PDB file of C-alpha atoms in Angstrom:
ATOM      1  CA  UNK S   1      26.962 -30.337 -19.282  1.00  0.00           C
ATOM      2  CA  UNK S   2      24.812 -30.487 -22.419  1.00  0.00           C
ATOM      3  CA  UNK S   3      22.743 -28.512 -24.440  1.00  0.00           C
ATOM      4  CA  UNK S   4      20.258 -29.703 -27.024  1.00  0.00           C
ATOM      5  CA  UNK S   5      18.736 -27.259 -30.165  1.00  0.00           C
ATOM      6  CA  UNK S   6      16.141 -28.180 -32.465  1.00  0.00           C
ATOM      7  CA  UNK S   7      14.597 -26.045 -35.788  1.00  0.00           C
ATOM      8  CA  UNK S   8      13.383 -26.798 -38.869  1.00  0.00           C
ATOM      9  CA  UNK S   9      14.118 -23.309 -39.634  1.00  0.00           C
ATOM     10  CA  UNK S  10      17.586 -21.535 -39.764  1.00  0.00           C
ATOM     11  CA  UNK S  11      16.507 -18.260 -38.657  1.00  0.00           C
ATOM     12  CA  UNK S  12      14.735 -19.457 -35.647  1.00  0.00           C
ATOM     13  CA  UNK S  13      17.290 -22.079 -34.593  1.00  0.00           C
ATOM     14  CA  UNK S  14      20.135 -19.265 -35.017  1.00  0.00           C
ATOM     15  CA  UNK S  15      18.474 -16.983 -33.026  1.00  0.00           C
ATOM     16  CA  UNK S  16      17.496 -19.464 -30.443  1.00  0.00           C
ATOM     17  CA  UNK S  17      20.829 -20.701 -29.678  1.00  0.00           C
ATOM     18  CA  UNK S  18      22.398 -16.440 -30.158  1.00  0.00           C
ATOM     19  CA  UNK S  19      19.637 -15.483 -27.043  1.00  0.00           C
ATOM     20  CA  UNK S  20      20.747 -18.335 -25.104  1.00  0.00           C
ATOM     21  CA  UNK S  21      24.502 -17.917 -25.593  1.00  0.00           C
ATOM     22  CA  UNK S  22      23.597 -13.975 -24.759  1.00  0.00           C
ATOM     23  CA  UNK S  23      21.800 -14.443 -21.484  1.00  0.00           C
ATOM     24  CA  UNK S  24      22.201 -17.907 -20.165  1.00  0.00           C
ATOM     25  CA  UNK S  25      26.369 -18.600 -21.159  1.00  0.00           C
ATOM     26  CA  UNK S  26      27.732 -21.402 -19.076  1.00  0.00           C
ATOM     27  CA  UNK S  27      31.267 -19.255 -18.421  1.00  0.00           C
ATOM     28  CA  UNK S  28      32.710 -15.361 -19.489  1.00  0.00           C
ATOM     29  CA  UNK S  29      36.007 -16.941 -20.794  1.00  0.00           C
ATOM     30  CA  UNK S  30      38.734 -14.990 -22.055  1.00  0.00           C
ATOM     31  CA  UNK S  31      41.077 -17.056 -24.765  1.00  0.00           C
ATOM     32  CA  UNK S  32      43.752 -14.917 -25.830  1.00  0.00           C
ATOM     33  CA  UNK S  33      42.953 -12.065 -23.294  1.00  0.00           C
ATOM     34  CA  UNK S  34      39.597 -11.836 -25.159  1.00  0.00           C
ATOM     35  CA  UNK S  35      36.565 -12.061 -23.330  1.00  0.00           C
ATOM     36  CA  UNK S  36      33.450 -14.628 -24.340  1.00  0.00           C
ATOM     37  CA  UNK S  37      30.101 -15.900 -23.454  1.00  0.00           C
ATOM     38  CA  UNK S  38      30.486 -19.578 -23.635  1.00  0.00           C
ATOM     39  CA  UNK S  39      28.450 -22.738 -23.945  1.00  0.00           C
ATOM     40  CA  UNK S  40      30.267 -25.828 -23.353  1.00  0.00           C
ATOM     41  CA  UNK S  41      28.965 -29.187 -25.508  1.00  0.00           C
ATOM     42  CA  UNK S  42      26.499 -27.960 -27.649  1.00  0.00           C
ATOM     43  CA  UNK S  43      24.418 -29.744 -29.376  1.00  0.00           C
ATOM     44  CA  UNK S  44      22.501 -28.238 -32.434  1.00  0.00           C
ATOM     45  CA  UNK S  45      20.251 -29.877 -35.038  1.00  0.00           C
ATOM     46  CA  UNK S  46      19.486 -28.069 -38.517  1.00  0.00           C
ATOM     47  CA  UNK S  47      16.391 -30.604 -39.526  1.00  0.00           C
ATOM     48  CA  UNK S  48      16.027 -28.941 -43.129  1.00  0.00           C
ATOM     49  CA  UNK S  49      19.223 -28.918 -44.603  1.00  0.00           C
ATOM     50  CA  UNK S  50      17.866 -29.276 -48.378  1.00  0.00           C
ATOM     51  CA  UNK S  51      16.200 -25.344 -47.799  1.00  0.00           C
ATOM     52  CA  UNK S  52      20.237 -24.671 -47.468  1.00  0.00           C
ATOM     53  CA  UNK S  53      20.929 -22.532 -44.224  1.00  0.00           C
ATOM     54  CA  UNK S  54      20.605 -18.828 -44.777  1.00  0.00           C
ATOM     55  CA  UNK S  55      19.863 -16.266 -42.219  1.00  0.00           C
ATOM     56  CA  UNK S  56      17.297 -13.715 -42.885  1.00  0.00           C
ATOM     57  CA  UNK S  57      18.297 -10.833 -41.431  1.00  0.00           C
ATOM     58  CA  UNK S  58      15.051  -8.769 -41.547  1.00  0.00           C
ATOM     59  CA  UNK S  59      13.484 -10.956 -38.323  1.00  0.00           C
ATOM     60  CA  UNK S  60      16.561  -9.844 -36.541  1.00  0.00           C
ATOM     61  CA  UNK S  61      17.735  -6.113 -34.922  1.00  0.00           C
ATOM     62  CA  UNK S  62      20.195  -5.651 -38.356  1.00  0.00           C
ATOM     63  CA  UNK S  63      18.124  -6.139 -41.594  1.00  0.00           C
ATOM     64  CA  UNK S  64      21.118  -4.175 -43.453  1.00  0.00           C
ATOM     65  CA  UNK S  65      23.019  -6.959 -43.369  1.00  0.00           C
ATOM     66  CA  UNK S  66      21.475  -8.868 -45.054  1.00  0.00           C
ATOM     67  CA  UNK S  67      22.814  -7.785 -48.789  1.00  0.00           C
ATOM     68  CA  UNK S  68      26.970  -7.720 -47.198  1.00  0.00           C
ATOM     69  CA  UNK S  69      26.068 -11.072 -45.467  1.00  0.00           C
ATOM     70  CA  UNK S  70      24.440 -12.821 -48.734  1.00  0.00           C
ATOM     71  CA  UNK S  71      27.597 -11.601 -51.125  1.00  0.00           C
ATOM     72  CA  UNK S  72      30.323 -13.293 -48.404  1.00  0.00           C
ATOM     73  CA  UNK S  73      28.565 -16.442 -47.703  1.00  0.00           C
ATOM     74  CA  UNK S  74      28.285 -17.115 -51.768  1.00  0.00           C
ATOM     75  CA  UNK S  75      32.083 -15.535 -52.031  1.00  0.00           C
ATOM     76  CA  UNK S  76      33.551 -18.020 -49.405  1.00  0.00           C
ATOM     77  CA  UNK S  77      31.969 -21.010 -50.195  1.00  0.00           C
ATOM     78  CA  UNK S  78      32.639 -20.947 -53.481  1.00  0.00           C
ATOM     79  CA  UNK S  79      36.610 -20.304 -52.740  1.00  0.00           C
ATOM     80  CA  UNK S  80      35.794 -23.496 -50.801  1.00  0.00           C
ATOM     81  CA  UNK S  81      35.174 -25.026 -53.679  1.00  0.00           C
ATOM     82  CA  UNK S  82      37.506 -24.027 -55.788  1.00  0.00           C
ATOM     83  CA  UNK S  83      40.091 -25.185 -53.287  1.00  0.00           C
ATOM     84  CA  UNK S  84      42.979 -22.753 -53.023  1.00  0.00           C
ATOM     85  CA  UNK S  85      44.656 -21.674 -50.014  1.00  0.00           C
ATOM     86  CA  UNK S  86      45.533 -18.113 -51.349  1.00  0.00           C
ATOM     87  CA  UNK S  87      44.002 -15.657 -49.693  1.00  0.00           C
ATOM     88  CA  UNK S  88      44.214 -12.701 -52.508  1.00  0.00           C
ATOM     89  CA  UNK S  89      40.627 -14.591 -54.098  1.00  0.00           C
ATOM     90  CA  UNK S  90      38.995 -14.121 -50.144  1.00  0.00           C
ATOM     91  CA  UNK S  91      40.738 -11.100 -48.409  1.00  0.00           C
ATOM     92  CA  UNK S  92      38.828 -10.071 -44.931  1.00  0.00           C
ATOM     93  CA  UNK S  93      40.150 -11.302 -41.810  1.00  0.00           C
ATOM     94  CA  UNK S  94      41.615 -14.272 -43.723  1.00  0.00           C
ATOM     95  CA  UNK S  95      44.453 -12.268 -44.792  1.00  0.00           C
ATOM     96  CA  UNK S  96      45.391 -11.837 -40.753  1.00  0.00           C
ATOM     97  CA  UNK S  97      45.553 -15.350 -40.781  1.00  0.00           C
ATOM     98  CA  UNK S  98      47.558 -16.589 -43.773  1.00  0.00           C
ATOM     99  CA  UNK S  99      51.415 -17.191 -43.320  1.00  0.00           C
ATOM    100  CA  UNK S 100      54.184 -15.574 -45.404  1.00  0.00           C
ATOM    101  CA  UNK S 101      52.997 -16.934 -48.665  1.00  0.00           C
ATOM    102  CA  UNK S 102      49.550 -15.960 -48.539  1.00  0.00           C
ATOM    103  CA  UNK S 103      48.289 -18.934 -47.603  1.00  0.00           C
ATOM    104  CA  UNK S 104      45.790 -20.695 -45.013  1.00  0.00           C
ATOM    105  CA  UNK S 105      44.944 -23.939 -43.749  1.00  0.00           C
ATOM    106  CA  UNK S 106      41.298 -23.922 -42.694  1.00  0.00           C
ATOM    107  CA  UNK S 107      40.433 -23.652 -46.438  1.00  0.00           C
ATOM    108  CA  UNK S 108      37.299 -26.176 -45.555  1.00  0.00           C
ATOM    109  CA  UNK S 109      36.789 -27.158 -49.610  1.00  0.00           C
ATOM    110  CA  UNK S 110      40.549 -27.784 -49.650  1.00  0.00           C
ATOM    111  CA  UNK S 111      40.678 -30.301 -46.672  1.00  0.00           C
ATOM    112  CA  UNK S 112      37.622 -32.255 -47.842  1.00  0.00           C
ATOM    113  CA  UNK S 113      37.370 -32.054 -51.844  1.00  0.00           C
ATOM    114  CA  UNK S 114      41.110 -32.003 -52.682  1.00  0.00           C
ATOM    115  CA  UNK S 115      43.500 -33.158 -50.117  1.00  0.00           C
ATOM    116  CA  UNK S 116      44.200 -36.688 -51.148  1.00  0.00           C
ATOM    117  CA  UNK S 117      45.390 -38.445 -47.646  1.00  0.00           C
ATOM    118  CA  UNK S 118      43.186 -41.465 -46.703  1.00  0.00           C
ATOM    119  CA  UNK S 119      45.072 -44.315 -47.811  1.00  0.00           C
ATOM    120  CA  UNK S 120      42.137 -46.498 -49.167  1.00  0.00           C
ATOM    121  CA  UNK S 121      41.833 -49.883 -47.181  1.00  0.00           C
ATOM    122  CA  UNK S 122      45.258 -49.763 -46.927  1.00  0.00           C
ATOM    123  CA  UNK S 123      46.009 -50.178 -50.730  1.00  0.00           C
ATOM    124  CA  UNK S 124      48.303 -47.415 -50.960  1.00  0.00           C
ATOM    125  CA  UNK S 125      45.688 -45.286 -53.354  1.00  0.00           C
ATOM    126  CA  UNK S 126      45.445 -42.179 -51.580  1.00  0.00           C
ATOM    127  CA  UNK S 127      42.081 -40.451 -51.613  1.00  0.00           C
ATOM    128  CA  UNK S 128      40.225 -37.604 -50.493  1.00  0.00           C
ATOM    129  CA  UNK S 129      37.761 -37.259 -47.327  1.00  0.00           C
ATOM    130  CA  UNK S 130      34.880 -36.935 -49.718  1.00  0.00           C
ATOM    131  CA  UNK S 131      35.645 -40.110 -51.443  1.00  0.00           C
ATOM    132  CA  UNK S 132      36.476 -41.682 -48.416  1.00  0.00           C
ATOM    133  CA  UNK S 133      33.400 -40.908 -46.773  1.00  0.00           C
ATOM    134  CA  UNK S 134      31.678 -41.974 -50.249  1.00  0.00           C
ATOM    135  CA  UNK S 135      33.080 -45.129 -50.780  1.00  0.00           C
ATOM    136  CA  UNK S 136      32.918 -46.017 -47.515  1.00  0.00           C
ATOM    137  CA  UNK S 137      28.693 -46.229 -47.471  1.00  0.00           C
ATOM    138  CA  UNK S 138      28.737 -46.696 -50.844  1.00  0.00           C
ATOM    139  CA  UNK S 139      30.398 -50.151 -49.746  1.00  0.00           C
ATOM    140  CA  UNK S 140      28.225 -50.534 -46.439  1.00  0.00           C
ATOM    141  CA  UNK S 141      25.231 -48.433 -45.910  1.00  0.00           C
ATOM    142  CA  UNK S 142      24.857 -49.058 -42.376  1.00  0.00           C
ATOM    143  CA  UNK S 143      28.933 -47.961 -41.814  1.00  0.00           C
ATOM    144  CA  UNK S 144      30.102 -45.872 -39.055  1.00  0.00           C
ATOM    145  CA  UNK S 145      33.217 -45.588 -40.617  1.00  0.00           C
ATOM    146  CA  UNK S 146      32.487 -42.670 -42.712  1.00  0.00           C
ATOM    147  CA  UNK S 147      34.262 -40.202 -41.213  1.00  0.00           C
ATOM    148  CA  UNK S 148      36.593 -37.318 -42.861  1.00  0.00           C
ATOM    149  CA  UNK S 149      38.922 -35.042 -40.571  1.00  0.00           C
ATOM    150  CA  UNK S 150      39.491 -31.418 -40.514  1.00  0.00           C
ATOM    151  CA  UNK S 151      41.543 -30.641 -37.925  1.00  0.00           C
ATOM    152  CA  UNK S 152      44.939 -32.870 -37.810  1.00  0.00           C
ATOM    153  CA  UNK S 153      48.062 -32.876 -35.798  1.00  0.00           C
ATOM    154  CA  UNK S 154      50.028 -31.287 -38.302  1.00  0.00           C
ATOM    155  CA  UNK S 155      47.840 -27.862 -38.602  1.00  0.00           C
ATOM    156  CA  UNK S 156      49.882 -27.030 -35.153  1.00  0.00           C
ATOM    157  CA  UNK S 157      53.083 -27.073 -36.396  1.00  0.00           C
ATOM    158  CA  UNK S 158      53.092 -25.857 -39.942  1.00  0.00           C
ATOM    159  CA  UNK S 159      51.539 -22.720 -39.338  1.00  0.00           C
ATOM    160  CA  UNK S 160      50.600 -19.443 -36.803  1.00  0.00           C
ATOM    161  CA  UNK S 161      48.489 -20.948 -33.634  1.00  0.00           C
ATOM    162  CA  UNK S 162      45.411 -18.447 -35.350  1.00  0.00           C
ATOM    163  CA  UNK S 163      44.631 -20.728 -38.099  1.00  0.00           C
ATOM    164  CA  UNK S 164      43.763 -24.025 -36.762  1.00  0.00           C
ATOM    165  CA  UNK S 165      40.614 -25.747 -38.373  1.00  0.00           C
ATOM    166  CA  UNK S 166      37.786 -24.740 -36.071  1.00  0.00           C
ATOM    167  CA  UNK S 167      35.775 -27.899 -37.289  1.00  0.00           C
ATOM    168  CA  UNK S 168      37.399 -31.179 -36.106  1.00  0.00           C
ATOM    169  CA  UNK S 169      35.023 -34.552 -38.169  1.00  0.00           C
ATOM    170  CA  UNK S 170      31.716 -34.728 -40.271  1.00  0.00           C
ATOM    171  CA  UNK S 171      30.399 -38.252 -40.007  1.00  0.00           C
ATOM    172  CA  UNK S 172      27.609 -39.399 -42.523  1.00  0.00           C
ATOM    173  CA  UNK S 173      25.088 -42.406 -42.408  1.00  0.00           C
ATOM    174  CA  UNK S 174      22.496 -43.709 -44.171  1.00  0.00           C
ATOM    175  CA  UNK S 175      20.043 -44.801 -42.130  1.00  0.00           C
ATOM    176  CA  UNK S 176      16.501 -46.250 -43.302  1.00  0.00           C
ATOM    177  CA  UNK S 177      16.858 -44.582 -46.799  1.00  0.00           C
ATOM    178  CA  UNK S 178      18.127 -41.287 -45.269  1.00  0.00           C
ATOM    179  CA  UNK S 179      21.208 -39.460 -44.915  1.00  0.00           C
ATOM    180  CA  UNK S 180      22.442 -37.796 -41.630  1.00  0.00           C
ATOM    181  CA  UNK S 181      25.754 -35.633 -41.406  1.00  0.00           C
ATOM    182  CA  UNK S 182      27.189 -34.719 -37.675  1.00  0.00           C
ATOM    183  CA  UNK S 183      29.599 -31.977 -38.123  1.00  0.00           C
ATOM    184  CA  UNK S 184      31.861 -31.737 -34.800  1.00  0.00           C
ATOM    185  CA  UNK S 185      33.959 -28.591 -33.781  1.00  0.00           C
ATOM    186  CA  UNK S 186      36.490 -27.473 -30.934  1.00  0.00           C
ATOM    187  CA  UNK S 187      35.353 -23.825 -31.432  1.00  0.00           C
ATOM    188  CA  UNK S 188      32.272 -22.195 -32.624  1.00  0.00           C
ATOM    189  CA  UNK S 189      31.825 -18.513 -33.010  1.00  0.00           C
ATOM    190  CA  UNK S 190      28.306 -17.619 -33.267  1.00  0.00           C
ATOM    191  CA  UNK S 191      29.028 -14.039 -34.471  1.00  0.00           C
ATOM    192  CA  UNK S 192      31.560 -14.657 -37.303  1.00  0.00           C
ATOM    193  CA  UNK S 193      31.289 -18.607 -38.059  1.00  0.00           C
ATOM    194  CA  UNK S 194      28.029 -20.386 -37.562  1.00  0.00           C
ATOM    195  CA  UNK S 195      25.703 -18.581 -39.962  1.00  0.00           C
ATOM    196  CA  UNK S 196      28.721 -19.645 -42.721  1.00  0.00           C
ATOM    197  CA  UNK S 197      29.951 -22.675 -41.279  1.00  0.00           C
ATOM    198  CA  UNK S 198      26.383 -24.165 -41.324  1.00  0.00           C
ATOM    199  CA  UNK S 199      25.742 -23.048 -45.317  1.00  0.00           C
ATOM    200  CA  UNK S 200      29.165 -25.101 -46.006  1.00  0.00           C
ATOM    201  CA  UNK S 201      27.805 -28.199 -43.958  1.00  0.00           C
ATOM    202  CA  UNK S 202      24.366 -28.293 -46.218  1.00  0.00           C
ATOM    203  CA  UNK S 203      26.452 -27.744 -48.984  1.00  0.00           C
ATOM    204  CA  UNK S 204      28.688 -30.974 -48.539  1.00  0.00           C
ATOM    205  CA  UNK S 205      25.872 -32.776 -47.435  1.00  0.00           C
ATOM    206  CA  UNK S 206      24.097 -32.417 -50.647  1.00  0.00           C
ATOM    207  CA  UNK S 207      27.474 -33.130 -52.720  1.00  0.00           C
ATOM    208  CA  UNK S 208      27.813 -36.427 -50.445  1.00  0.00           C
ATOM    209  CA  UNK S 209      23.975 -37.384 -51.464  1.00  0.00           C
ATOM    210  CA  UNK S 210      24.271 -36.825 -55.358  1.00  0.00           C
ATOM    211  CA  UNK S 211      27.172 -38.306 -55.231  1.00  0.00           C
ATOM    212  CA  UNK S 212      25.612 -41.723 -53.404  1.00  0.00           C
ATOM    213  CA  UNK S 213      22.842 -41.653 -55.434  1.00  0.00           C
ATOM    214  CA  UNK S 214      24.856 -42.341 -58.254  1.00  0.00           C
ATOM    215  CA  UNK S 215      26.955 -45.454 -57.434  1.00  0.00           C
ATOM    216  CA  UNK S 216      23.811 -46.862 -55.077  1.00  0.00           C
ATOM    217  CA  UNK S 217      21.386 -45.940 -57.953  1.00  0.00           C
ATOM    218  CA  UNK S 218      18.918 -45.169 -55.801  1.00  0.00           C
ATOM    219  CA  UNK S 219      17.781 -41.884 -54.268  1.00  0.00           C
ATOM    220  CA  UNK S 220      18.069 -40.865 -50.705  1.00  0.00           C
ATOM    221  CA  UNK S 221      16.095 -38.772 -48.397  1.00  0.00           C
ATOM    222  CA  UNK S 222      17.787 -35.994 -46.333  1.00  0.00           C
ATOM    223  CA  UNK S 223      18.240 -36.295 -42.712  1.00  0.00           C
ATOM    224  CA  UNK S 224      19.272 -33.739 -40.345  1.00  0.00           C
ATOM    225  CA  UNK S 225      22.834 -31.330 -40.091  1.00  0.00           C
ATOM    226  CA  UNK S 226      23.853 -31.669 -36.265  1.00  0.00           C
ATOM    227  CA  UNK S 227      26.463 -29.472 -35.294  1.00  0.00           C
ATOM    228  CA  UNK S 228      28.417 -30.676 -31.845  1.00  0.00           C
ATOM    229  CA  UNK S 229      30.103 -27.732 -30.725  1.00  0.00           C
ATOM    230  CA  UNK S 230      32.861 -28.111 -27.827  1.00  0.00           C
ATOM    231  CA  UNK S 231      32.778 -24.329 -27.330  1.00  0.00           C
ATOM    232  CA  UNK S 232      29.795 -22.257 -28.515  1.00  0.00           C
ATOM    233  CA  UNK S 233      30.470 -18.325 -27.873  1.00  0.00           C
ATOM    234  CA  UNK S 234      30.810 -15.113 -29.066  1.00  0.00           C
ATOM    235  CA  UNK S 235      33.346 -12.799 -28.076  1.00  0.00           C
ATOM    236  CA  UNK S 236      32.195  -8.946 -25.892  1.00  0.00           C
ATOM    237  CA  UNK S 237      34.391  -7.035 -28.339  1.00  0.00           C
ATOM    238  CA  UNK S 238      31.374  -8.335 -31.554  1.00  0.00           C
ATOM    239  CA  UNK S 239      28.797  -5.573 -31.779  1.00  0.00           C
ATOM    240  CA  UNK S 240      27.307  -8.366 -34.176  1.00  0.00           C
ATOM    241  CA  UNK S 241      25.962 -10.555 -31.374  1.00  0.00           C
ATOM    242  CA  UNK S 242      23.960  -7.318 -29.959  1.00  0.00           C
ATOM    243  CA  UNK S 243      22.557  -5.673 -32.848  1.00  0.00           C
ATOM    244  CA  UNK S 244      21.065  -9.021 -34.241  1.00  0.00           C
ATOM    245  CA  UNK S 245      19.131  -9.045 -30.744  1.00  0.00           C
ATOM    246  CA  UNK S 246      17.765  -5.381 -31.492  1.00  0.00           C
ATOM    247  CA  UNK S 247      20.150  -4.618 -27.869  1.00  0.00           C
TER     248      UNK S 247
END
């Protein structure tokens, strides 16, 4: 089963894809005793990523959100960027996730900016994703080799089974002057993740095509932000889901 998405225009493609989840799911699944509307292999294309990707709440049923959701979207990404994994400089439902130390794994600017572990053509220089995905077109445009991991093996075993990356890849390619970014996940919550998770993909996207446009020394135009999503839902307990629908 597949399901395609399409917008130029955040709003409408969020709200597109929340209806559908809402009154078309493919399953009611219950991880964790919890119960969901689901959407299995989901396929959903952000065709504007240079606008950035930010909801406006005041075409949906909860226009007083709009001020809370602004102030956490700018918070988390930029603890994203600054790369810790303390939780103190985040809080919310982060801190239910961290382990004794007060720390977390799924910090997304951690895993991609900072966390040297591609060994570069086997050299033994270790590197980050974002300079392996860099170097990699910088070297070949036409690469499909550019490819940096979020969720690895070794998230299952160093800490609690809640705080496993919900992303999975990005992949980047150039592609008649243009750059494309598919950003793959095993999970996607539509009440508590997409409308953030989709700001952080935008965000890398344009850091990736500065970044190129320096060592090509050329400019690039932007492509699309795809989002394949395993497992599109929201859970029944999120009053979120129904008061953005006006329900």
């Amino acid at each position: 089963m597949l399901r395609t998405y399409s917008a130029s225009d955040f709003t409408d493609l969020y709200l597109e894809v929340v209806n559908d989840c809402y009154y078309n799911p493919d399953f009611i699944s219950a991880p964790r005793e919890l119960k969901t509307n689901e959407i299995l292999n989901a396929c959903v294309e952000y065709t504007n990523p240079e606008a950035g990707a930010v909801i406006d709440f005041k075409r949906t049923g909860m226009p007083s959100r709009q001020e809370v959701y602004d102030k956490y979207r700018a918070k988390e990404l930029a603890w994203y960027l600054s790369g810790s994994l303390q939780v103190k400089a985040i809080g919310g439902f982060w801190k239910g996730i961290a382990n004794h130390a007060g720390n977390v794994v799924s910090n997304y600017g951690f895993i991609v900016l900072y966390d040297k572990k591609y060994n570069w053509q086997n050299s033994g220089e270790l590197i980050t994703g974002f300079e392996h995905v860099v170097r990699t077109l910088t070297d070949s445009q036409d690469s499909r080799r550019a490819v940096l991991h979020y969720n690895e093996p070794r998230h299952y075993a160093a800490f609690p089974a809640v705080d496993i990356p919900c992303s999975v890849i990005d992949q980047f390619f150039i592609r008649d002057n243009t750059i494309y970014m598919t950003h793959v996940m095993r999970s996607q919550d539509l009440g508590k993740g997409y409308t953030y998770d989709c700001p952080w993909a935008c965000n890398l996207l344009k850091l990736v095509k500065a970044e190129l446009e320096k060592r090509l020394n050329k400019s690039l135009d932007f492509g699309s932000v795809t989002f394949f999503d395993s497992s599109l839902h929201f859970y029944h307990t999120d009053s979120t889901i129904k008061n953005i629908l006006g329900l």
